[in-house]
JSON list of C-alpha atoms in Angstrom, two decimals:
[
{"chain": "A", "resi": 1, "resn": "MET", "atom": "CA", "xyz": [106.99, 114.48, 65.43]},
{"chain": "A", "resi": 2, "resn": "GLN", "atom": "CA", "xyz": [105.75, 111.20, 63.96]},
{"chain": "A", "resi": 3, "resn": "LEU", "atom": "CA", "xyz": [102.98, 109.48, 65.87]},
{"chain": "A", "resi": 4, "resn": "GLN", "atom": "CA", "xyz": [104.99, 106.27, 66.23]},
{"chain": "A", "resi": 5, "resn": "ASP", "atom": "CA", "xyz": [107.85, 108.28, 67.77]},
{"chain": "A", "resi": 6, "resn": "ILE", "atom": "CA", "xyz": [105.47, 110.03, 70.17]},
{"chain": "A", "resi": 7, "resn": "LEU", "atom": "CA", "xyz": [104.13, 106.67, 71.34]},
{"chain": "A", "resi": 8, "resn": "TYR", "atom": "CA", "xyz": [107.66, 105.29, 71.66]},
{"chain": "A", "resi": 9, "resn": "SER", "atom": "CA", "xyz": [108.74, 108.25, 73.79]},
{"chain": "A", "resi": 10, "resn": "GLN", "atom": "CA", "xyz": [105.78, 107.65, 76.10]},
{"chain": "A", "resi": 11, "resn": "GLY", "atom": "CA", "xyz": [106.64, 104.02, 76.76]},
{"chain": "A", "resi": 12, "resn": "PHE", "atom": "CA", "xyz": [104.27, 102.11, 74.50]},
{"chain": "A", "resi": 13, "resn": "GLY", "atom": "CA", "xyz": [106.98, 99.79, 73.22]},
{"chain": "A", "resi": 14, "resn": "THR", "atom": "CA", "xyz": [109.55, 99.74, 70.45]},
{"chain": "A", "resi": 15, "resn": "ARG", "atom": "CA", "xyz": [108.96, 101.90, 67.37]},
{"chain": "A", "resi": 16, "resn": "ARG", "atom": "CA", "xyz": [107.85, 98.79, 65.49]},
{"chain": "A", "resi": 17, "resn": "VAL", "atom": "CA", "xyz": [105.32, 97.95, 68.22]},
{"chain": "A", "resi": 18, "resn": "CYS", "atom": "CA", "xyz": [104.10, 101.54, 68.26]},
{"chain": "A", "resi": 19, "resn": "ALA", "atom": "CA", "xyz": [103.72, 101.56, 64.49]},
{"chain": "A", "resi": 20, "resn": "GLY", "atom": "CA", "xyz": [101.73, 98.34, 64.76]},
{"chain": "A", "resi": 21, "resn": "LEU", "atom": "CA", "xyz": [99.39, 99.85, 67.36]},
{"chain": "A", "resi": 22, "resn": "VAL", "atom": "CA", "xyz": [98.65, 102.69, 64.97]},
{"chain": "A", "resi": 23, "resn": "GLN", "atom": "CA", "xyz": [98.24, 100.53, 61.87]},
{"chain": "A", "resi": 24, "resn": "GLN", "atom": "CA", "xyz": [95.91, 98.13, 63.68]},
{"chain": "A", "resi": 25, "resn": "GLY", "atom": "CA", "xyz": [93.59, 100.97, 64.65]},
{"chain": "A", "resi": 26, "resn": "TRP", "atom": "CA", "xyz": [94.34, 101.04, 68.37]},
{"chain": "A", "resi": 27, "resn": "VAL", "atom": "CA", "xyz": [95.36, 104.72, 68.48]},
{"chain": "A", "resi": 28, "resn": "GLU", "atom": "CA", "xyz": [93.07, 107.76, 68.38]},
{"chain": "A", "resi": 29, "resn": "VAL", "atom": "CA", "xyz": [94.24, 111.37, 68.61]},
{"chain": "A", "resi": 30, "resn": "TYR", "atom": "CA", "xyz": [92.42, 114.38, 70.03]},
{"chain": "A", "resi": 31, "resn": "ALA", "atom": "CA", "xyz": [93.48, 116.40, 67.00]},
{"chain": "A", "resi": 32, "resn": "ALA", "atom": "CA", "xyz": [90.74, 119.01, 67.47]},
{"chain": "A", "resi": 33, "resn": "GLY", "atom": "CA", "xyz": [91.40, 119.40, 71.21]},
{"chain": "A", "resi": 34, "resn": "PRO", "atom": "CA", "xyz": [90.55, 117.38, 74.33]},
{"chain": "A", "resi": 35, "resn": "GLU", "atom": "CA", "xyz": [86.96, 118.66, 74.35]},
{"chain": "A", "resi": 36, "resn": "GLN", "atom": "CA", "xyz": [86.28, 116.98, 70.98]},
{"chain": "A", "resi": 37, "resn": "ALA", "atom": "CA", "xyz": [86.02, 113.25, 70.29]},
{"chain": "A", "resi": 38, "resn": "PRO", "atom": "CA", "xyz": [89.31, 111.56, 69.36]},
{"chain": "A", "resi": 39, "resn": "VAL", "atom": "CA", "xyz": [89.91, 110.61, 65.73]},
{"chain": "A", "resi": 40, "resn": "GLN", "atom": "CA", "xyz": [91.41, 107.30, 64.70]},
{"chain": "A", "resi": 41, "resn": "CYS", "atom": "CA", "xyz": [94.78, 107.58, 62.97]},
{"chain": "A", "resi": 42, "resn": "LEU", "atom": "CA", "xyz": [96.11, 104.70, 60.87]},
{"chain": "A", "resi": 43, "resn": "ASP", "atom": "CA", "xyz": [99.28, 106.43, 59.65]},
{"chain": "A", "resi": 44, "resn": "ALA", "atom": "CA", "xyz": [102.20, 105.78, 62.01]},
{"chain": "A", "resi": 45, "resn": "THR", "atom": "CA", "xyz": [104.26, 108.50, 60.30]},
{"chain": "A", "resi": 46, "resn": "ALA", "atom": "CA", "xyz": [101.58, 111.21, 60.66]},
{"chain": "A", "resi": 47, "resn": "GLN", "atom": "CA", "xyz": [103.07, 114.37, 62.13]},
{"chain": "A", "resi": 48, "resn": "PHE", "atom": "CA", "xyz": [101.79, 115.97, 65.35]},
{"chain": "A", "resi": 49, "resn": "THR", "atom": "CA", "xyz": [103.05, 118.64, 67.73]},
{"chain": "A", "resi": 50, "resn": "PRO", "atom": "CA", "xyz": [103.73, 116.59, 70.87]},
{"chain": "A", "resi": 51, "resn": "GLU", "atom": "CA", "xyz": [103.41, 119.36, 73.47]},
{"chain": "A", "resi": 52, "resn": "GLY", "atom": "CA", "xyz": [99.88, 119.35, 74.83]},
{"chain": "A", "resi": 53, "resn": "LEU", "atom": "CA", "xyz": [98.84, 116.40, 72.65]},
{"chain": "A", "resi": 54, "resn": "ARG", "atom": "CA", "xyz": [96.26, 113.99, 74.04]},
{"chain": "A", "resi": 55, "resn": "PHE", "atom": "CA", "xyz": [95.59, 110.59, 72.55]},
{"chain": "A", "resi": 56, "resn": "ARG", "atom": "CA", "xyz": [93.89, 107.28, 73.27]},
{"chain": "A", "resi": 57, "resn": "VAL", "atom": "CA", "xyz": [95.63, 103.91, 73.10]},
{"chain": "A", "resi": 58, "resn": "GLN", "atom": "CA", "xyz": [93.52, 100.75, 73.32]},
{"chain": "A", "resi": 59, "resn": "GLY", "atom": "CA", "xyz": [90.70, 102.72, 74.92]},
{"chain": "A", "resi": 60, "resn": "VAL", "atom": "CA", "xyz": [92.81, 104.50, 77.56]},
{"chain": "A", "resi": 61, "resn": "ASP", "atom": "CA", "xyz": [93.39, 108.27, 77.41]},
{"chain": "A", "resi": 62, "resn": "TRP", "atom": "CA", "xyz": [96.95, 109.58, 77.70]},
{"chain": "A", "resi": 63, "resn": "ALA", "atom": "CA", "xyz": [98.68, 112.94, 77.45]},
{"chain": "A", "resi": 64, "resn": "TYR", "atom": "CA", "xyz": [102.15, 113.63, 76.10]},
{"chain": "A", "resi": 65, "resn": "PHE", "atom": "CA", "xyz": [104.78, 114.50, 78.72]},
{"chain": "A", "resi": 66, "resn": "ALA", "atom": "CA", "xyz": [108.41, 115.14, 77.82]},
{"chain": "A", "resi": 67, "resn": "HIS", "atom": "CA", "xyz": [109.24, 113.79, 81.29]},
{"chain": "A", "resi": 68, "resn": "ALA", "atom": "CA", "xyz": [107.10, 111.75, 83.64]},
{"chain": "A", "resi": 69, "resn": "TYR", "atom": "CA", "xyz": [106.47, 113.10, 87.13]},
{"chain": "A", "resi": 70, "resn": "VAL", "atom": "CA", "xyz": [104.03, 111.06, 89.20]},
{"chain": "A", "resi": 71, "resn": "MET", "atom": "CA", "xyz": [103.03, 110.47, 92.79]},
{"chain": "A", "resi": 72, "resn": "LEU", "atom": "CA", "xyz": [102.09, 107.12, 94.27]},
{"chain": "A", "resi": 73, "resn": "HIS", "atom": "CA", "xyz": [100.32, 106.34, 97.52]},
{"chain": "A", "resi": 74, "resn": "LYS", "atom": "CA", "xyz": [102.58, 103.49, 98.57]},
{"chain": "A", "resi": 75, "resn": "PRO", "atom": "CA", "xyz": [100.70, 100.74, 100.39]},
{"chain": "A", "resi": 76, "resn": "ALA", "atom": "CA", "xyz": [102.17, 98.56, 103.10]},
{"chain": "A", "resi": 77, "resn": "GLY", "atom": "CA", "xyz": [103.74, 95.28, 102.06]},
{"chain": "A", "resi": 78, "resn": "THR", "atom": "CA", "xyz": [105.49, 96.59, 98.95]},
{"chain": "A", "resi": 79, "resn": "GLU", "atom": "CA", "xyz": [109.16, 97.19, 98.16]},
{"chain": "A", "resi": 80, "resn": "CYS", "atom": "CA", "xyz": [110.67, 100.20, 96.35]},
{"chain": "A", "resi": 81, "resn": "SER", "atom": "CA", "xyz": [112.82, 97.94, 94.20]},
{"chain": "A", "resi": 82, "resn": "GLN", "atom": "CA", "xyz": [112.86, 96.72, 90.62]},
{"chain": "A", "resi": 83, "resn": "LYS", "atom": "CA", "xyz": [113.95, 93.33, 91.97]},
{"chain": "A", "resi": 84, "resn": "PRO", "atom": "CA", "xyz": [112.06, 92.83, 95.25]},
{"chain": "A", "resi": 85, "resn": "SER", "atom": "CA", "xyz": [113.22, 90.13, 97.64]},
{"chain": "A", "resi": 86, "resn": "THR", "atom": "CA", "xyz": [110.10, 89.36, 99.67]},
{"chain": "A", "resi": 87, "resn": "TYR", "atom": "CA", "xyz": [107.19, 91.66, 98.88]},
{"chain": "A", "resi": 88, "resn": "PRO", "atom": "CA", "xyz": [105.70, 92.85, 95.55]},
{"chain": "A", "resi": 89, "resn": "SER", "atom": "CA", "xyz": [107.41, 95.78, 93.85]},
{"chain": "A", "resi": 90, "resn": "ILE", "atom": "CA", "xyz": [105.74, 99.20, 93.85]},
{"chain": "A", "resi": 91, "resn": "TYR", "atom": "CA", "xyz": [106.42, 99.26, 90.10]},
{"chain": "A", "resi": 92, "resn": "THR", "atom": "CA", "xyz": [103.74, 96.59, 89.58]},
{"chain": "A", "resi": 93, "resn": "LEU", "atom": "CA", "xyz": [101.22, 99.27, 90.66]},
{"chain": "A", "resi": 94, "resn": "LEU", "atom": "CA", "xyz": [102.10, 101.42, 87.64]},
{"chain": "A", "resi": 95, "resn": "PRO", "atom": "CA", "xyz": [100.87, 100.98, 84.05]},
{"chain": "A", "resi": 96, "resn": "ALA", "atom": "CA", "xyz": [103.29, 99.50, 81.53]},
{"chain": "A", "resi": 97, "resn": "PRO", "atom": "CA", "xyz": [103.99, 102.78, 79.66]},
{"chain": "A", "resi": 98, "resn": "LEU", "atom": "CA", "xyz": [105.38, 104.36, 82.84]},
{"chain": "A", "resi": 99, "resn": "ARG", "atom": "CA", "xyz": [107.59, 101.33, 83.42]},
{"chain": "A", "resi": 100, "resn": "GLN", "atom": "CA", "xyz": [108.78, 101.22, 79.80]},
{"chain": "A", "resi": 101, "resn": "ARG", "atom": "CA", "xyz": [109.53, 104.88, 79.04]},
{"chain": "A", "resi": 102, "resn": "PRO", "atom": "CA", "xyz": [112.91, 105.04, 77.25]},
{"chain": "A", "resi": 103, "resn": "VAL", "atom": "CA", "xyz": [115.60, 106.76, 79.31]},
{"chain": "A", "resi": 104, "resn": "LYS", "atom": "CA", "xyz": [119.32, 107.24, 78.85]},
{"chain": "A", "resi": 105, "resn": "SER", "atom": "CA", "xyz": [120.33, 104.62, 81.42]},
{"chain": "A", "resi": 106, "resn": "ALA", "atom": "CA", "xyz": [120.38, 100.88, 81.88]},
{"chain": "A", "resi": 107, "resn": "ILE", "atom": "CA", "xyz": [116.97, 100.92, 83.60]},
{"chain": "A", "resi": 108, "resn": "GLN", "atom": "CA", "xyz": [113.83, 101.83, 81.70]},
{"chain": "A", "resi": 109, "resn": "GLY", "atom": "CA", "xyz": [110.91, 103.81, 83.00]},
{"chain": "A", "resi": 110, "resn": "VAL", "atom": "CA", "xyz": [110.28, 105.96, 86.03]},
{"chain": "A", "resi": 111, "resn": "GLN", "atom": "CA", "xyz": [112.34, 105.53, 89.17]},
{"chain": "A", "resi": 112, "resn": "ALA", "atom": "CA", "xyz": [111.40, 106.19, 92.78]},
{"chain": "A", "resi": 113, "resn": "VAL", "atom": "CA", "xyz": [112.77, 109.34, 94.39]},
{"chain": "A", "resi": 114, "resn": "GLY", "atom": "CA", "xyz": [114.29, 107.71, 97.45]},
{"chain": "A", "resi": 115, "resn": "ARG", "atom": "CA", "xyz": [112.80, 104.67, 99.12]},
{"chain": "A", "resi": 116, "resn": "LEU", "atom": "CA", "xyz": [110.27, 103.77, 101.78]},
{"chain": "A", "resi": 117, "resn": "ASP", "atom": "CA", "xyz": [110.51, 100.58, 103.82]},
{"chain": "A", "resi": 118, "resn": "GLN", "atom": "CA", "xyz": [108.15, 97.75, 102.91]},
{"chain": "A", "resi": 119, "resn": "ASP", "atom": "CA", "xyz": [105.89, 98.48, 105.91]},
{"chain": "A", "resi": 120, "resn": "THR", "atom": "CA", "xyz": [105.96, 102.27, 105.46]},
{"chain": "A", "resi": 121, "resn": "THR", "atom": "CA", "xyz": [103.06, 103.86, 103.60]},
{"chain": "A", "resi": 122, "resn": "GLY", "atom": "CA", "xyz": [102.42, 107.24, 102.02]},
{"chain": "A", "resi": 123, "resn": "LEU", "atom": "CA", "xyz": [103.68, 109.70, 99.46]},
{"chain": "A", "resi": 124, "resn": "LEU", "atom": "CA", "xyz": [106.27, 108.48, 96.97]},
{"chain": "A", "resi": 125, "resn": "LEU", "atom": "CA", "xyz": [107.47, 110.43, 93.94]},
{"chain": "A", "resi": 126, "resn": "LEU", "atom": "CA", "xyz": [108.63, 108.77, 90.72]},
{"chain": "A", "resi": 127, "resn": "SER", "atom": "CA", "xyz": [110.15, 110.23, 87.57]},
{"chain": "A", "resi": 128, "resn": "ASP", "atom": "CA", "xyz": [112.31, 109.53, 84.54]},
{"chain": "A", "resi": 129, "resn": "ASP", "atom": "CA", "xyz": [114.02, 112.93, 84.93]},
{"chain": "A", "resi": 130, "resn": "GLY", "atom": "CA", "xyz": [117.42, 112.29, 86.47]},
{"chain": "A", "resi": 131, "resn": "GLN", "atom": "CA", "xyz": [117.99, 115.91, 87.44]},
{"chain": "A", "resi": 132, "resn": "PHE", "atom": "CA", "xyz": [114.64, 116.05, 89.23]},
{"chain": "A", "resi": 133, "resn": "ILE", "atom": "CA", "xyz": [115.38, 112.82, 91.10]},
{"chain": "A", "resi": 134, "resn": "HIS", "atom": "CA", "xyz": [118.77, 114.15, 92.19]},
{"chain": "A", "resi": 135, "resn": "ARG", "atom": "CA", "xyz": [117.37, 117.53, 93.18]},
{"chain": "A", "resi": 136, "resn": "MET", "atom": "CA", "xyz": [114.63, 116.01, 95.31]},
{"chain": "A", "resi": 137, "resn": "SER", "atom": "CA", "xyz": [116.77, 113.32, 96.95]},
{"chain": "A", "resi": 138, "resn": "SER", "atom": "CA", "xyz": [120.12, 115.07, 97.43]},
{"chain": "A", "resi": 139, "resn": "PRO", "atom": "CA", "xyz": [121.00, 115.53, 101.13]},
{"chain": "A", "resi": 140, "resn": "LYS", "atom": "CA", "xyz": [122.40, 118.97, 100.25]},
{"chain": "A", "resi": 141, "resn": "LYS", "atom": "CA", "xyz": [118.93, 120.20, 99.27]},
{"chain": "A", "resi": 142, "resn": "HIS", "atom": "CA", "xyz": [117.41, 119.43, 102.70]},
{"chain": "A", "resi": 143, "resn": "VAL", "atom": "CA", "xyz": [113.94, 118.89, 101.24]},
{"chain": "A", "resi": 144, "resn": "PRO", "atom": "CA", "xyz": [111.63, 118.44, 104.27]},
{"chain": "A", "resi": 145, "resn": "LYS", "atom": "CA", "xyz": [109.56, 115.29, 104.57]},
{"chain": "A", "resi": 146, "resn": "ILE", "atom": "CA", "xyz": [106.78, 114.91, 107.12]},
{"chain": "A", "resi": 147, "resn": "TYR", "atom": "CA", "xyz": [106.10, 111.49, 108.62]},
{"chain": "A", "resi": 148, "resn": "ARG", "atom": "CA", "xyz": [103.18, 110.50, 110.82]},
{"chain": "A", "resi": 149, "resn": "ILE", "atom": "CA", "xyz": [104.39, 108.06, 113.45]},
{"chain": "A", "resi": 150, "resn": "THR", "atom": "CA", "xyz": [102.29, 105.72, 115.53]},
{"chain": "A", "resi": 151, "resn": "ALA", "atom": "CA", "xyz": [104.39, 104.88, 118.59]},
{"chain": "A", "resi": 152, "resn": "LYS", "atom": "CA", "xyz": [104.16, 101.80, 120.81]},
{"chain": "A", "resi": 153, "resn": "HIS", "atom": "CA", "xyz": [104.51, 103.80, 124.02]},
{"chain": "A", "resi": 154, "resn": "ALA", "atom": "CA", "xyz": [103.09, 107.18, 124.99]},
{"chain": "A", "resi": 155, "resn": "ILE", "atom": "CA", "xyz": [105.26, 109.97, 123.60]},
{"chain": "A", "resi": 156, "resn": "THR", "atom": "CA", "xyz": [106.70, 112.18, 126.32]},
{"chain": "A", "resi": 157, "resn": "PRO", "atom": "CA", "xyz": [107.82, 115.82, 126.18]},
{"chain": "A", "resi": 158, "resn": "ALA", "atom": "CA", "xyz": [111.34, 114.64, 127.03]},
{"chain": "A", "resi": 159, "resn": "GLN", "atom": "CA", "xyz": [111.37, 112.37, 123.96]},
{"chain": "A", "resi": 160, "resn": "ILE", "atom": "CA", "xyz": [110.25, 115.24, 121.73]},
{"chain": "A", "resi": 161, "resn": "GLU", "atom": "CA", "xyz": [112.98, 117.47, 123.18]},
{"chain": "A", "resi": 162, "resn": "ARG", "atom": "CA", "xyz": [115.61, 114.83, 122.43]},
{"chain": "A", "resi": 163, "resn": "LEU", "atom": "CA", "xyz": [114.36, 114.36, 118.85]},
{"chain": "A", "resi": 164, "resn": "LEU", "atom": "CA", "xyz": [114.60, 118.10, 118.27]},
{"chain": "A", "resi": 165, "resn": "ALA", "atom": "CA", "xyz": [118.00, 118.40, 119.97]},
{"chain": "A", "resi": 166, "resn": "GLY", "atom": "CA", "xyz": [119.46, 115.44, 118.07]},
{"chain": "A", "resi": 167, "resn": "VAL", "atom": "CA", "xyz": [120.23, 111.80, 118.75]},
{"chain": "A", "resi": 168, "resn": "VAL", "atom": "CA", "xyz": [123.25, 109.73, 117.79]},
{"chain": "A", "resi": 169, "resn": "LEU", "atom": "CA", "xyz": [122.66, 106.68, 115.62]},
{"chain": "A", "resi": 170, "resn": "ASP", "atom": "CA", "xyz": [125.01, 103.71, 115.70]},
{"chain": "A", "resi": 171, "resn": "ASP", "atom": "CA", "xyz": [126.52, 104.28, 112.25]},
{"chain": "A", "resi": 172, "resn": "ASP", "atom": "CA", "xyz": [127.37, 107.98, 112.57]},
{"chain": "A", "resi": 173, "resn": "PRO", "atom": "CA", "xyz": [128.78, 109.98, 115.51]},
{"chain": "A", "resi": 174, "resn": "LYS", "atom": "CA", "xyz": [127.13, 113.13, 114.17]},
{"chain": "A", "resi": 175, "resn": "PRO", "atom": "CA", "xyz": [123.71, 113.66, 115.80]},
{"chain": "A", "resi": 176, "resn": "VAL", "atom": "CA", "xyz": [120.62, 113.65, 113.60]},
{"chain": "A", "resi": 177, "resn": "ARG", "atom": "CA", "xyz": [117.70, 115.83, 114.60]},
{"chain": "A", "resi": 178, "resn": "ALA", "atom": "CA", "xyz": [114.14, 116.42, 113.64]},
{"chain": "A", "resi": 179, "resn": "ALA", "atom": "CA", "xyz": [113.42, 119.72, 111.93]},
{"chain": "A", "resi": 180, "resn": "ALA", "atom": "CA", "xyz": [110.01, 119.79, 113.65]},
{"chain": "A", "resi": 181, "resn": "CYS", "atom": "CA", "xyz": [107.83, 117.65, 115.92]},
{"chain": "A", "resi": 182, "resn": "SER", "atom": "CA", "xyz": [104.11, 118.00, 116.39]},
{"chain": "A", "resi": 183, "resn": "LEU", "atom": "CA", "xyz": [102.22, 115.81, 118.87]},
{"chain": "A", "resi": 184, "resn": "VAL", "atom": "CA", "xyz": [98.90, 114.63, 117.38]},
{"chain": "A", "resi": 185, "resn": "ASP", "atom": "CA", "xyz": [97.87, 112.53, 120.37]},
{"chain": "A", "resi": 186, "resn": "GLU", "atom": "CA", "xyz": [99.52, 110.47, 123.08]},
{"chain": "A", "resi": 187, "resn": "HIS", "atom": "CA", "xyz": [100.78, 107.83, 120.65]},
{"chain": "A", "resi": 188, "resn": "THR", "atom": "CA", "xyz": [100.92, 109.82, 117.38]},
{"chain": "A", "resi": 189, "resn": "LEU", "atom": "CA", "xyz": [103.59, 112.25, 116.25]},
{"chain": "A", "resi": 190, "resn": "ASP", "atom": "CA", "xyz": [104.25, 114.24, 113.07]},
{"chain": "A", "resi": 191, "resn": "LEU", "atom": "CA", "xyz": [108.01, 114.30, 112.53]},
{"chain": "A", "resi": 192, "resn": "THR", "atom": "CA", "xyz": [109.76, 116.45, 109.92]},
{"chain": "A", "resi": 193, "resn": "LEU", "atom": "CA", "xyz": [113.16, 115.38, 108.56]},
{"chain": "A", "resi": 194, "resn": "THR", "atom": "CA", "xyz": [115.41, 117.10, 106.04]},
{"chain": "A", "resi": 195, "resn": "GLU", "atom": "CA", "xyz": [117.75, 114.16, 105.47]},
{"chain": "A", "resi": 196, "resn": "GLY", "atom": "CA", "xyz": [117.23, 110.50, 104.84]},
{"chain": "A", "resi": 197, "resn": "LYS", "atom": "CA", "xyz": [119.26, 107.74, 106.45]},
{"chain": "A", "resi": 198, "resn": "TYR", "atom": "CA", "xyz": [118.54, 104.02, 106.49]},
{"chain": "A", "resi": 199, "resn": "HIS", "atom": "CA", "xyz": [115.52, 103.35, 108.76]},
{"chain": "A", "resi": 200, "resn": "GLN", "atom": "CA", "xyz": [116.11, 106.81, 110.21]},
{"chain": "A", "resi": 201, "resn": "VAL", "atom": "CA", "xyz": [112.70, 107.43, 111.78]},
{"chain": "A", "resi": 202, "resn": "LYS", "atom": "CA", "xyz": [112.58, 104.01, 113.42]},
{"chain": "A", "resi": 203, "resn": "ARG", "atom": "CA", "xyz": [116.10, 104.35, 114.73]},
{"chain": "A", "resi": 204, "resn": "MET", "atom": "CA", "xyz": [115.50, 107.85, 116.06]},
{"chain": "A", "resi": 205, "resn": "LEU", "atom": "CA", "xyz": [112.42, 106.71, 117.98]},
{"chain": "A", "resi": 206, "resn": "ALA", "atom": "CA", "xyz": [114.37, 103.75, 119.35]},
{"chain": "A", "resi": 207, "resn": "ALA", "atom": "CA", "xyz": [117.16, 106.09, 120.44]},
{"chain": "A", "resi": 208, "resn": "VAL", "atom": "CA", "xyz": [114.77, 108.04, 122.68]},
{"chain": "A", "resi": 209, "resn": "GLY", "atom": "CA", "xyz": [113.27, 104.89, 124.20]},
{"chain": "A", "resi": 210, "resn": "ASN", "atom": "CA", "xyz": [110.19, 104.35, 122.07]},
{"chain": "A", "resi": 211, "resn": "ARG", "atom": "CA", "xyz": [109.22, 102.19, 119.10]},
{"chain": "A", "resi": 212, "resn": "VAL", "atom": "CA", "xyz": [107.54, 102.84, 115.74]},
{"chain": "A", "resi": 213, "resn": "GLU", "atom": "CA", "xyz": [104.41, 100.75, 115.25]},
{"chain": "A", "resi": 214, "resn": "GLY", "atom": "CA", "xyz": [103.21, 102.55, 112.13]},
{"chain": "A", "resi": 215, "resn": "LEU", "atom": "CA", "xyz": [104.90, 104.97, 109.71]},
{"chain": "A", "resi": 216, "resn": "HIS", "atom": "CA", "xyz": [103.26, 107.08, 107.00]},
{"chain": "A", "resi": 217, "resn": "ARG", "atom": "CA", "xyz": [104.83, 109.83, 104.87]},
{"chain": "A", "resi": 218, "resn": "ARG", "atom": "CA", "xyz": [102.29, 112.64, 104.61]},
{"chain": "A", "resi": 219, "resn": "GLN", "atom": "CA", "xyz": [104.22, 115.33, 102.77]},
{"chain": "A", "resi": 220, "resn": "ILE", "atom": "CA", "xyz": [107.33, 116.15, 100.74]},
{"chain": "A", "resi": 221, "resn": "GLY", "atom": "CA", "xyz": [108.27, 119.83, 100.68]},
{"chain": "A", "resi": 222, "resn": "GLN", "atom": "CA", "xyz": [105.01, 121.71, 100.24]},
{"chain": "A", "resi": 223, "resn": "LEU", "atom": "CA", "xyz": [103.32, 118.78, 98.47]},
{"chain": "A", "resi": 224, "resn": "ALA", "atom": "CA", "xyz": [100.91, 116.79, 100.66]},
{"chain": "A", "resi": 225, "resn": "LEU", "atom": "CA", "xyz": [99.49, 113.38, 99.82]},
{"chain": "A", "resi": 226, "resn": "PRO", "atom": "CA", "xyz": [95.96, 114.03, 98.48]},
{"chain": "A", "resi": 227, "resn": "ALA", "atom": "CA", "xyz": [93.19, 112.68, 100.69]},
{"chain": "A", "resi": 228, "resn": "ASP", "atom": "CA", "xyz": [91.44, 111.15, 97.67]},
{"chain": "A", "resi": 229, "resn": "LEU", "atom": "CA", "xyz": [94.46, 109.14, 96.48]},
{"chain": "A", "resi": 230, "resn": "ALA", "atom": "CA", "xyz": [93.92, 105.66, 97.89]},
{"chain": "A", "resi": 231, "resn": "PRO", "atom": "CA", "xyz": [96.75, 103.23, 98.75]},
{"chain": "A", "resi": 232, "resn": "GLY", "atom": "CA", "xyz": [98.10, 101.70, 95.56]},
{"chain": "A", "resi": 233, "resn": "GLN", "atom": "CA", "xyz": [96.84, 104.53, 93.34]},
{"chain": "A", "resi": 234, "resn": "TRP", "atom": "CA", "xyz": [99.01, 106.93, 91.32]},
{"chain": "A", "resi": 235, "resn": "ARG", "atom": "CA", "xyz": [98.52, 110.19, 89.44]},
{"chain": "A", "resi": 236, "resn": "TRP", "atom": "CA", "xyz": [100.48, 112.68, 87.37]},
{"chain": "A", "resi": 237, "resn": "LEU", "atom": "CA", "xyz": [101.97, 115.64, 89.20]},
{"chain": "A", "resi": 238, "resn": "SER", "atom": "CA", "xyz": [100.32, 118.86, 88.09]},
{"chain": "A", "resi": 239, "resn": "ALA", "atom": "CA", "xyz": [102.23, 122.03, 87.19]},
{"chain": "A", "resi": 240, "resn": "GLN", "atom": "CA", "xyz": [101.25, 123.40, 90.60]},
{"chain": "A", "resi": 241, "resn": "ASP", "atom": "CA", "xyz": [102.59, 120.27, 92.32]},
{"chain": "A", "resi": 242, "resn": "LEU", "atom": "CA", "xyz": [105.92, 120.66, 90.55]},
{"chain": "A", "resi": 243, "resn": "GLN", "atom": "CA", "xyz": [106.08, 124.33, 91.51]},
{"chain": "A", "resi": 244, "resn": "ARG", "atom": "CA", "xyz": [105.55, 123.42, 95.17]},
{"chain": "A", "resi": 245, "resn": "LEU", "atom": "CA", "xyz": [108.38, 120.90, 95.01]},
{"chain": "A", "resi": 246, "resn": "SER", "atom": "CA", "xyz": [110.73, 123.09, 92.97]},
{"chain": "A", "resi": 247, "resn": "ALA", "atom": "CA", "xyz": [110.29, 126.07, 95.28]},
{"chain": "A", "resi": 248, "resn": "VAL", "atom": "CA", "xyz": [111.56, 124.07, 98.26]},
{"chain": "A", "resi": 249, "resn": "ALA", "atom": "CA", "xyz": [114.45, 122.41, 96.41]},
{"chain": "A", "resi": 250, "resn": "ALA", "atom": "CA", "xyz": [115.55, 125.71, 94.83]},
{"chain": "A", "resi": 251, "resn": "SER", "atom": "CA", "xyz": [115.55, 127.56, 98.14]},
{"chain": "A", "resi": 252, "resn": "ALA", "atom": "CA", "xyz": [117.55, 124.88, 99.92]}
]
């Protein structure tokens, strides 16, 4: 695969822009392996095997991925929208290549797997793989998501029982229930859901007579938010991360 095409596929701009990056000396390739120093390449048509290829563009190291799978620690005060209405978009937290990756749709780049409210923090997945996004977000897959709730009032055993038994929300006569509830302390609860409705956690807490003061998604499937990933930071999903996610979605 030509180097300019590799860069294009990874979101570094049009093929002409990518060719220009190479010709201007901004691209180095780890041709001898990642343990060796990268070598500058000035030929945009030079051929490389993309799988496993690592390269450096304008001083930043990158690896080739046929599809992008990343996690983001969503901070408060951000919207999961390409066109935010009030708060900054989560997409501004990502580097340009992730936002510009060419995909077979009207929208370029990675897309969020589901959404979190502007004041909700925690684990958010993003990808340019439509099948992955569908598999992880489809209600039929029942992928569990664990939320840590900070409640305004002390959480009672009766409220936990109601959450587990199911509560009726105003837009659907069918009860929605928590798959699991674990009391952390008097005002803190870990709630597991296998479906995602609009403002579901907040509405469920309101239905049992309490109120959400803080909401944080800790885990999706078997993938937990790493303790060392600070709010606003992102990282690639590892092969092990993808296996943890795929195992849950496949078994559902």
